[in-house]
Amino acid sequence: MSAPPVSPACFAQAFEDALFLPFNRTSLAGRFELAAAPAPVIEGGVWLVLQGAQLYLTAAGDLPDELQPPATAECCLCGWWQQRPCALCRWPQEASPPVGLVGYNLQAEEPGISLALLSLAALGRQLLHWLDNSRCCSACGTPLQALARSWGRRCSGCAREHYPHIHPCIIVLVQRGEQVLLTRKAGWKAGRYSLVAGFVDVGECLEETVVREVWEETGIAITNLRYVGSQGWPFPSQLMVGFTADYAGGDIQVEEAELEDARWFSCHDLPLLPGRRSISRFLIDRHLKQLGVLP
């Protein structure tokens, strides 16, 4: 299976397979190897510099190989980028941006960098989120200590082990003939709609979550549920699991605590949609291709 061609500067084309979506590790195959555990910085490598959602690169759009981090910066070896040591650096929020480097917003729809660098930076951001949330044991409050050969941590008090938290979510395209069910949350860009999505609840399987979320948010019953693909979503640490389903009955009743609007749209007259870096848009584009709306 080969990845579709994708412009380094934007994601103008539809992805052929969810496996190759941004933030999935496949986009780093042959370029990056994750370290078995965080380790001290090794000289002679490159730097993955993050300040919140900002990634800093050279003027040529590469990872810098020289950097003088402030004393308050947190740095560690996170892996090997193109066979060179790669140091992850959390640039302090209060510090001025690194001199000579250019900032790119990882949460922008068109971040202006390659798929591989976007995915690498997102992985680094997710690792920093885990390190932020693994300082103390959630069971007894004692500080955690790093485990050898792992990104996990062990409690120095009760000896419990903790590992990076991944939060499973579902996202589903519901179809009714040539119509799709789209929803909108308050605060989104004007006119933008997306698909029903939500977190897996305690004791649920993924399929149960899909049925519940669609019913709770829109009052629509669904049938013929099919798994399509998944995407790691590092904002901050979700795993988005994508499905399609068919309309089974009901009239739209918007759950106003969650949504601003929900409605059926013709596939020939769709509103503003999410960018192609998301599995939401992947599911929509895939459906449009199957209907012959997209080439």
mmCIF file of C-alpha atoms in Angstrom:
data_model
loop_
_atom_site.group_PDB
_atom_site.id
_atom_site.type_symbol
_atom_site.label_atom_id
_atom_site.label_comp_id
_atom_site.label_asym_id
_atom_site.label_seq_id
_atom_site.Cartn_x
_atom_site.Cartn_y
_atom_site.Cartn_z
ATOM 1 C CA MET A 1 0.000 0.000 0.000
ATOM 2 C CA SER A 2 1.508 3.338 -1.033
ATOM 3 C CA ALA A 3 0.649 6.745 0.319
ATOM 4 C CA PRO A 4 -1.045 9.226 -2.014
ATOM 5 C CA PRO A 5 0.970 12.262 -3.125
ATOM 6 C CA VAL A 6 0.426 15.157 -0.745
ATOM 7 C CA SER A 7 1.717 18.685 -1.191
ATOM 8 C CA PRO A 8 4.370 19.629 1.422
ATOM 9 C CA ALA A 9 2.609 22.946 1.976
ATOM 10 C CA CYS A 10 -1.028 21.899 2.199
ATOM 11 C CA PHE A 11 -3.452 19.001 2.036
ATOM 12 C CA ALA A 12 -5.348 19.861 -1.121
ATOM 13 C CA GLN A 13 -5.952 16.254 -2.161
ATOM 14 C CA ALA A 14 -8.168 13.661 -0.546
ATOM 15 C CA PHE A 15 -6.363 10.839 1.236
ATOM 16 C CA GLU A 16 -6.920 7.365 -0.197
ATOM 17 C CA ASP A 17 -6.594 5.516 3.116
ATOM 18 C CA ALA A 18 -7.017 6.601 6.752
ATOM 19 C CA LEU A 19 -3.686 4.961 7.517
ATOM 20 C CA PHE A 20 -1.902 7.857 5.807
ATOM 21 C CA LEU A 21 -3.745 10.670 7.559
ATOM 22 C CA PRO A 22 -1.670 13.265 9.404
ATOM 23 C CA PHE A 23 -0.607 12.303 12.946
ATOM 24 C CA ASN A 24 -0.671 8.554 12.231
ATOM 25 C CA ARG A 25 2.772 6.976 12.632
ATOM 26 C CA THR A 26 2.746 5.682 9.029
ATOM 27 C CA SER A 27 3.559 9.189 7.810
ATOM 28 C CA LEU A 28 6.857 8.901 9.708
ATOM 29 C CA ALA A 29 7.826 5.453 8.395
ATOM 30 C CA GLY A 30 11.445 5.411 7.278
ATOM 31 C CA ARG A 31 12.048 8.883 8.748
ATOM 32 C CA PHE A 32 11.573 8.638 12.513
ATOM 33 C CA GLU A 33 12.132 6.020 15.174
ATOM 34 C CA LEU A 34 10.706 6.684 18.630
ATOM 35 C CA ALA A 35 13.151 6.288 21.497
ATOM 36 C CA ALA A 36 12.390 3.403 23.838
ATOM 37 C CA ALA A 37 12.285 5.925 26.680
ATOM 38 C CA PRO A 38 13.086 9.628 27.167
ATOM 39 C CA ALA A 39 16.851 10.066 27.515
ATOM 40 C CA PRO A 40 19.408 12.881 27.848
ATOM 41 C CA VAL A 41 20.021 15.011 24.764
ATOM 42 C CA ILE A 42 22.726 13.701 22.422
ATOM 43 C CA GLU A 43 24.954 16.237 20.673
ATOM 44 C CA GLY A 44 25.136 16.370 16.900
ATOM 45 C CA GLY A 45 21.440 15.795 16.308
ATOM 46 C CA VAL A 46 18.397 17.876 15.449
ATOM 47 C CA TRP A 47 15.891 19.716 17.605
ATOM 48 C CA LEU A 48 12.116 19.391 17.721
ATOM 49 C CA VAL A 49 11.257 22.769 19.249
ATOM 50 C CA LEU A 50 7.712 23.299 20.499
ATOM 51 C CA GLN A 51 6.162 26.275 22.250
ATOM 52 C CA GLY A 52 2.562 25.354 22.893
ATOM 53 C CA ALA A 53 1.109 24.616 19.456
ATOM 54 C CA GLN A 54 4.003 26.348 17.668
ATOM 55 C CA LEU A 55 6.716 24.337 15.916
ATOM 56 C CA TYR A 56 9.959 26.158 15.114
ATOM 57 C CA LEU A 57 11.927 25.310 11.969
ATOM 58 C CA THR A 58 14.785 26.835 10.018
ATOM 59 C CA ALA A 59 14.125 29.282 7.180
ATOM 60 C CA ALA A 60 14.541 26.299 4.833
ATOM 61 C CA GLY A 61 11.752 24.431 6.628
ATOM 62 C CA ASP A 62 13.981 21.872 8.378
ATOM 63 C CA LEU A 63 14.523 20.869 11.996
ATOM 64 C CA PRO A 64 17.341 23.006 13.395
ATOM 65 C CA ASP A 65 20.624 21.282 14.238
ATOM 66 C CA GLU A 66 21.822 24.107 16.486
ATOM 67 C CA LEU A 67 19.935 25.525 19.464
ATOM 68 C CA GLN A 68 20.624 27.291 22.734
ATOM 69 C CA PRO A 69 17.568 26.551 24.898
ATOM 70 C CA PRO A 70 16.813 28.807 27.882
ATOM 71 C CA ALA A 71 17.671 27.390 31.284
ATOM 72 C CA THR A 72 13.952 26.822 31.963
ATOM 73 C CA ALA A 73 13.389 24.768 28.791
ATOM 74 C CA GLU A 74 12.626 21.042 29.181
ATOM 75 C CA CYS A 75 14.612 18.877 26.758
ATOM 76 C CA CYS A 76 15.056 15.153 26.210
ATOM 77 C CA LEU A 77 15.936 12.690 23.487
ATOM 78 C CA CYS A 78 12.692 11.460 21.902
ATOM 79 C CA GLY A 79 14.062 9.392 19.017
ATOM 80 C CA TRP A 80 15.968 9.466 15.743
ATOM 81 C CA TRP A 81 14.998 11.665 12.798
ATOM 82 C CA GLN A 82 16.500 10.445 9.556
ATOM 83 C CA GLN A 83 19.019 8.460 11.635
ATOM 84 C CA ARG A 84 20.096 11.493 13.665
ATOM 85 C CA PRO A 85 19.340 11.972 17.364
ATOM 86 C CA CYS A 86 16.197 14.069 17.790
ATOM 87 C CA ALA A 87 15.879 16.200 20.924
ATOM 88 C CA LEU A 88 12.406 17.269 22.008
ATOM 89 C CA CYS A 89 12.486 20.789 23.484
ATOM 90 C CA ARG A 90 9.599 22.482 25.267
ATOM 91 C CA TRP A 91 10.367 26.161 24.692
ATOM 92 C CA PRO A 92 9.053 28.186 27.674
ATOM 93 C CA GLN A 93 5.817 30.035 26.968
ATOM 94 C CA GLU A 94 7.144 33.200 28.581
ATOM 95 C CA ALA A 95 10.348 33.192 26.502
ATOM 96 C CA SER A 96 10.816 35.011 23.212
ATOM 97 C CA PRO A 97 10.743 32.747 20.129
ATOM 98 C CA PRO A 98 14.064 31.136 19.168
ATOM 99 C CA VAL A 99 16.202 33.551 17.168
ATOM 100 C CA GLY A 100 16.528 32.670 13.500
ATOM 101 C CA LEU A 101 13.710 30.127 13.480
ATOM 102 C CA VAL A 102 10.246 30.349 11.936
ATOM 103 C CA GLY A 103 7.084 29.362 13.814
ATOM 104 C CA TYR A 104 4.312 27.164 12.391
ATOM 105 C CA ASN A 105 0.927 26.613 14.041
ATOM 106 C CA LEU A 106 0.230 22.872 14.359
ATOM 107 C CA GLN A 107 -3.491 23.514 14.782
ATOM 108 C CA ALA A 108 -3.839 25.516 11.583
ATOM 109 C CA GLU A 109 -5.821 23.850 8.815
ATOM 110 C CA GLU A 110 -2.956 24.509 6.410
ATOM 111 C CA PRO A 111 0.156 24.526 8.619
ATOM 112 C CA GLY A 112 2.490 25.050 5.656
ATOM 113 C CA ILE A 113 4.854 22.179 6.460
ATOM 114 C CA SER A 114 5.277 18.628 5.242
ATOM 115 C CA LEU A 115 3.052 15.810 6.409
ATOM 116 C CA ALA A 116 6.016 14.128 8.105
ATOM 117 C CA LEU A 117 7.105 17.202 10.062
ATOM 118 C CA LEU A 118 3.516 17.972 11.073
ATOM 119 C CA SER A 119 3.086 14.421 12.360
ATOM 120 C CA LEU A 120 6.459 14.440 14.127
ATOM 121 C CA ALA A 121 5.653 17.712 15.885
ATOM 122 C CA ALA A 122 2.230 16.413 16.903
ATOM 123 C CA LEU A 123 3.811 13.272 18.336
ATOM 124 C CA GLY A 124 6.226 15.463 20.306
ATOM 125 C CA ARG A 125 3.351 17.558 21.598
ATOM 126 C CA GLN A 126 1.534 14.431 22.737
ATOM 127 C CA LEU A 127 4.642 13.212 24.566
ATOM 128 C CA LEU A 128 4.933 16.556 26.349
ATOM 129 C CA HIS A 129 1.261 16.337 27.330
ATOM 130 C CA TRP A 130 1.902 12.911 28.834
ATOM 131 C CA LEU A 131 4.975 14.120 30.739
ATOM 132 C CA ASP A 132 2.917 17.032 32.090
ATOM 133 C CA ASN A 133 0.237 14.649 33.363
ATOM 134 C CA SER A 134 2.474 11.961 34.791
ATOM 135 C CA ARG A 135 4.356 13.816 37.481
ATOM 136 C CA CYS A 136 2.434 12.280 40.373
ATOM 137 C CA CYS A 137 0.573 9.012 40.932
ATOM 138 C CA SER A 138 -3.179 9.276 40.416
ATOM 139 C CA ALA A 139 -3.697 6.631 43.131
ATOM 140 C CA CYS A 140 -1.660 8.047 46.020
ATOM 141 C CA GLY A 141 -0.188 11.370 44.851
ATOM 142 C CA THR A 142 3.454 10.302 45.222
ATOM 143 C CA PRO A 143 5.896 11.530 42.516
ATOM 144 C CA LEU A 144 6.402 9.138 39.607
ATOM 145 C CA GLN A 145 9.766 7.907 38.380
ATOM 146 C CA ALA A 146 10.719 6.991 34.813
ATOM 147 C CA LEU A 147 10.657 3.322 33.838
ATOM 148 C CA ALA A 148 13.640 1.924 31.964
ATOM 149 C CA ARG A 149 13.088 1.233 28.237
ATOM 150 C CA SER A 150 9.592 2.749 28.354
ATOM 151 C CA TRP A 151 7.718 6.052 28.311
ATOM 152 C CA GLY A 152 5.794 4.680 31.283
ATOM 153 C CA ARG A 153 6.379 5.678 34.908
ATOM 154 C CA ARG A 154 6.289 3.909 38.267
ATOM 155 C CA CYS A 155 5.057 5.340 41.550
ATOM 156 C CA SER A 156 7.801 5.593 44.148
ATOM 157 C CA GLY A 157 5.174 5.134 46.857
ATOM 158 C CA CYS A 158 2.671 2.424 45.890
ATOM 159 C CA ALA A 159 4.693 0.993 42.933
ATOM 160 C CA ARG A 160 1.798 1.333 40.474
ATOM 161 C CA GLU A 161 2.837 1.725 36.856
ATOM 162 C CA HIS A 162 1.370 4.345 34.548
ATOM 163 C CA TYR A 163 1.585 4.630 30.752
ATOM 164 C CA PRO A 164 0.670 7.332 28.226
ATOM 165 C CA HIS A 165 -3.071 7.928 28.247
ATOM 166 C CA ILE A 166 -4.943 7.550 24.961
ATOM 167 C CA HIS A 167 -8.613 8.531 24.944
ATOM 168 C CA PRO A 168 -10.794 6.643 22.425
ATOM 169 C CA CYS A 169 -13.443 8.617 20.519
ATOM 170 C CA ILE A 170 -15.826 7.700 17.727
ATOM 171 C CA ILE A 171 -16.709 9.736 14.667
ATOM 172 C CA VAL A 172 -19.403 8.670 12.211
ATOM 173 C CA LEU A 173 -20.800 9.613 8.816
ATOM 174 C CA VAL A 174 -24.547 8.892 8.776
ATOM 175 C CA GLN A 175 -26.056 8.681 5.309
ATOM 176 C CA ARG A 176 -29.650 8.868 4.078
ATOM 177 C CA GLY A 177 -29.672 8.358 0.324
ATOM 178 C CA GLU A 178 -27.488 11.148 -1.054
ATOM 179 C CA GLN A 179 -27.735 13.138 2.178
ATOM 180 C CA VAL A 180 -25.317 13.159 5.115
ATOM 181 C CA LEU A 181 -25.949 14.164 8.717
ATOM 182 C CA LEU A 182 -23.716 17.068 9.745
ATOM 183 C CA THR A 183 -23.466 18.923 13.029
ATOM 184 C CA ARG A 184 -22.105 22.230 14.215
ATOM 185 C CA LYS A 185 -20.787 23.393 17.592
ATOM 186 C CA ALA A 186 -20.910 26.963 18.839
ATOM 187 C CA GLY A 187 -17.578 28.706 18.463
ATOM 188 C CA TRP A 188 -16.577 26.959 15.243
ATOM 189 C CA LYS A 189 -15.672 28.977 12.177
ATOM 190 C CA ALA A 190 -18.825 30.544 10.697
ATOM 191 C CA GLY A 191 -20.727 28.105 8.508
ATOM 192 C CA ARG A 192 -18.568 25.070 9.302
ATOM 193 C CA TYR A 193 -20.133 21.661 9.923
ATOM 194 C CA SER A 194 -18.633 18.273 10.750
ATOM 195 C CA LEU A 195 -19.687 14.748 11.749
ATOM 196 C CA VAL A 196 -21.131 13.405 14.991
ATOM 197 C CA ALA A 197 -18.261 12.493 17.338
ATOM 198 C CA GLY A 198 -17.802 11.714 21.008
ATOM 199 C CA PHE A 199 -15.819 9.955 23.710
ATOM 200 C CA VAL A 200 -16.300 6.299 24.567
ATOM 201 C CA ASP A 201 -18.128 5.978 27.877
ATOM 202 C CA VAL A 202 -17.419 3.555 30.717
ATOM 203 C CA GLY A 203 -18.354 -0.014 29.810
ATOM 204 C CA GLU A 204 -19.117 0.744 26.155
ATOM 205 C CA CYS A 205 -17.761 -0.876 23.025
ATOM 206 C CA LEU A 206 -17.123 1.412 20.065
ATOM 207 C CA GLU A 207 -20.308 0.402 18.266
ATOM 208 C CA GLU A 208 -22.427 1.204 21.306
ATOM 209 C CA THR A 209 -20.789 4.621 21.549
ATOM 210 C CA VAL A 210 -21.628 5.421 17.912
ATOM 211 C CA VAL A 211 -25.305 4.553 18.381
ATOM 212 C CA ARG A 212 -25.536 6.480 21.668
ATOM 213 C CA GLU A 213 -23.750 9.623 20.434
ATOM 214 C CA VAL A 214 -25.841 9.932 17.283
ATOM 215 C CA TRP A 215 -29.064 9.423 19.265
ATOM 216 C CA GLU A 216 -28.106 11.791 22.106
ATOM 217 C CA GLU A 217 -26.884 14.609 19.870
ATOM 218 C CA THR A 218 -29.413 14.439 17.039
ATOM 219 C CA GLY A 219 -32.295 12.090 17.938
ATOM 220 C CA ILE A 220 -31.496 9.946 14.883
ATOM 221 C CA ALA A 221 -31.471 6.124 14.976
ATOM 222 C CA ILE A 222 -28.884 4.344 12.832
ATOM 223 C CA THR A 223 -28.223 0.889 11.422
ATOM 224 C CA ASN A 224 -25.661 -0.979 9.293
ATOM 225 C CA LEU A 225 -22.648 0.335 11.187
ATOM 226 C CA ARG A 226 -19.273 -0.156 9.418
ATOM 227 C CA TYR A 227 -15.743 0.524 10.628
ATOM 228 C CA VAL A 228 -13.631 2.574 8.172
ATOM 229 C CA GLY A 229 -10.348 3.616 9.815
ATOM 230 C CA SER A 230 -8.756 5.566 12.655
ATOM 231 C CA GLN A 231 -6.530 8.545 13.332
ATOM 232 C CA GLY A 232 -4.375 9.575 16.244
ATOM 233 C CA TRP A 233 -5.461 13.075 17.266
ATOM 234 C CA PRO A 234 -2.862 14.789 19.485
ATOM 235 C CA PHE A 235 -5.027 17.680 20.726
ATOM 236 C CA PRO A 236 -4.283 16.514 23.295
ATOM 237 C CA SER A 237 -4.369 12.662 23.157
ATOM 238 C CA GLN A 238 -7.375 11.128 21.396
ATOM 239 C CA LEU A 239 -7.729 8.151 19.089
ATOM 240 C CA MET A 240 -10.493 8.919 16.583
ATOM 241 C CA VAL A 241 -12.218 5.758 15.324
ATOM 242 C CA GLY A 242 -14.189 6.334 12.143
ATOM 243 C CA PHE A 243 -17.436 4.647 11.062
ATOM 244 C CA THR A 244 -20.200 4.996 8.504
ATOM 245 C CA ALA A 245 -23.836 4.153 9.208
ATOM 246 C CA ASP A 246 -27.239 4.281 7.558
ATOM 247 C CA TYR A 247 -30.267 6.250 8.706
ATOM 248 C CA ALA A 248 -32.846 4.053 10.438
ATOM 249 C CA GLY A 249 -35.421 6.548 11.638
ATOM 250 C CA GLY A 250 -36.277 9.645 13.616
ATOM 251 C CA ASP A 251 -36.372 13.414 13.141
ATOM 252 C CA ILE A 252 -33.505 15.666 14.090
ATOM 253 C CA GLN A 253 -33.667 16.948 17.647
ATOM 254 C CA VAL A 254 -30.559 18.988 18.438
ATOM 255 C CA GLU A 255 -28.938 18.398 21.818
ATOM 256 C CA GLU A 256 -28.410 22.080 22.602
ATOM 257 C CA ALA A 257 -25.996 21.389 25.451
ATOM 258 C CA GLU A 258 -23.592 19.885 22.873
ATOM 259 C CA LEU A 259 -24.485 21.383 19.509
ATOM 260 C CA GLU A 260 -25.582 24.623 17.906
ATOM 261 C CA ASP A 261 -27.139 22.901 14.886
ATOM 262 C CA ALA A 262 -27.584 19.560 13.123
ATOM 263 C CA ARG A 263 -29.163 18.922 9.725
ATOM 264 C CA TRP A 264 -29.196 16.776 6.610
ATOM 265 C CA PHE A 265 -27.159 18.101 3.684
ATOM 266 C CA SER A 266 -27.201 16.964 0.084
ATOM 267 C CA CYS A 267 -23.813 15.624 -1.027
ATOM 268 C CA HIS A 268 -24.154 17.999 -3.982
ATOM 269 C CA ASP A 269 -24.598 21.062 -1.753
ATOM 270 C CA LEU A 270 -22.370 20.786 1.300
ATOM 271 C CA PRO A 271 -21.429 23.577 3.732
ATOM 272 C CA LEU A 272 -17.919 24.546 4.810
ATOM 273 C CA LEU A 273 -16.182 21.343 5.954
ATOM 274 C CA PRO A 274 -13.173 20.511 8.169
ATOM 275 C CA GLY A 275 -9.728 20.503 6.561
ATOM 276 C CA ARG A 276 -8.364 17.365 4.960
ATOM 277 C CA ARG A 277 -5.957 16.725 7.833
ATOM 278 C CA SER A 278 -8.870 15.269 9.836
ATOM 279 C CA ILE A 279 -10.587 11.887 9.715
ATOM 280 C CA SER A 280 -13.891 13.764 9.624
ATOM 281 C CA ARG A 281 -13.071 15.136 6.184
ATOM 282 C CA PHE A 282 -11.598 11.773 5.152
ATOM 283 C CA LEU A 283 -14.920 10.056 5.845
ATOM 284 C CA ILE A 284 -16.820 12.727 3.927
ATOM 285 C CA ASP A 285 -14.440 12.661 0.934
ATOM 286 C CA ARG A 286 -14.554 8.869 0.859
ATOM 287 C CA HIS A 287 -18.358 8.947 0.774
ATOM 288 C CA LEU A 288 -18.388 11.580 -1.987
ATOM 289 C CA LYS A 289 -16.052 9.425 -4.074
ATOM 290 C CA GLN A 290 -18.318 6.432 -3.670
ATOM 291 C CA LEU A 291 -21.245 8.533 -4.924
ATOM 292 C CA GLY A 292 -19.200 9.864 -7.832
ATOM 293 C CA VAL A 293 -19.335 13.444 -6.574
ATOM 294 C CA LEU A 294 -15.533 13.584 -6.190
ATOM 295 C CA PRO A 295 -13.237 12.192 -8.942
#
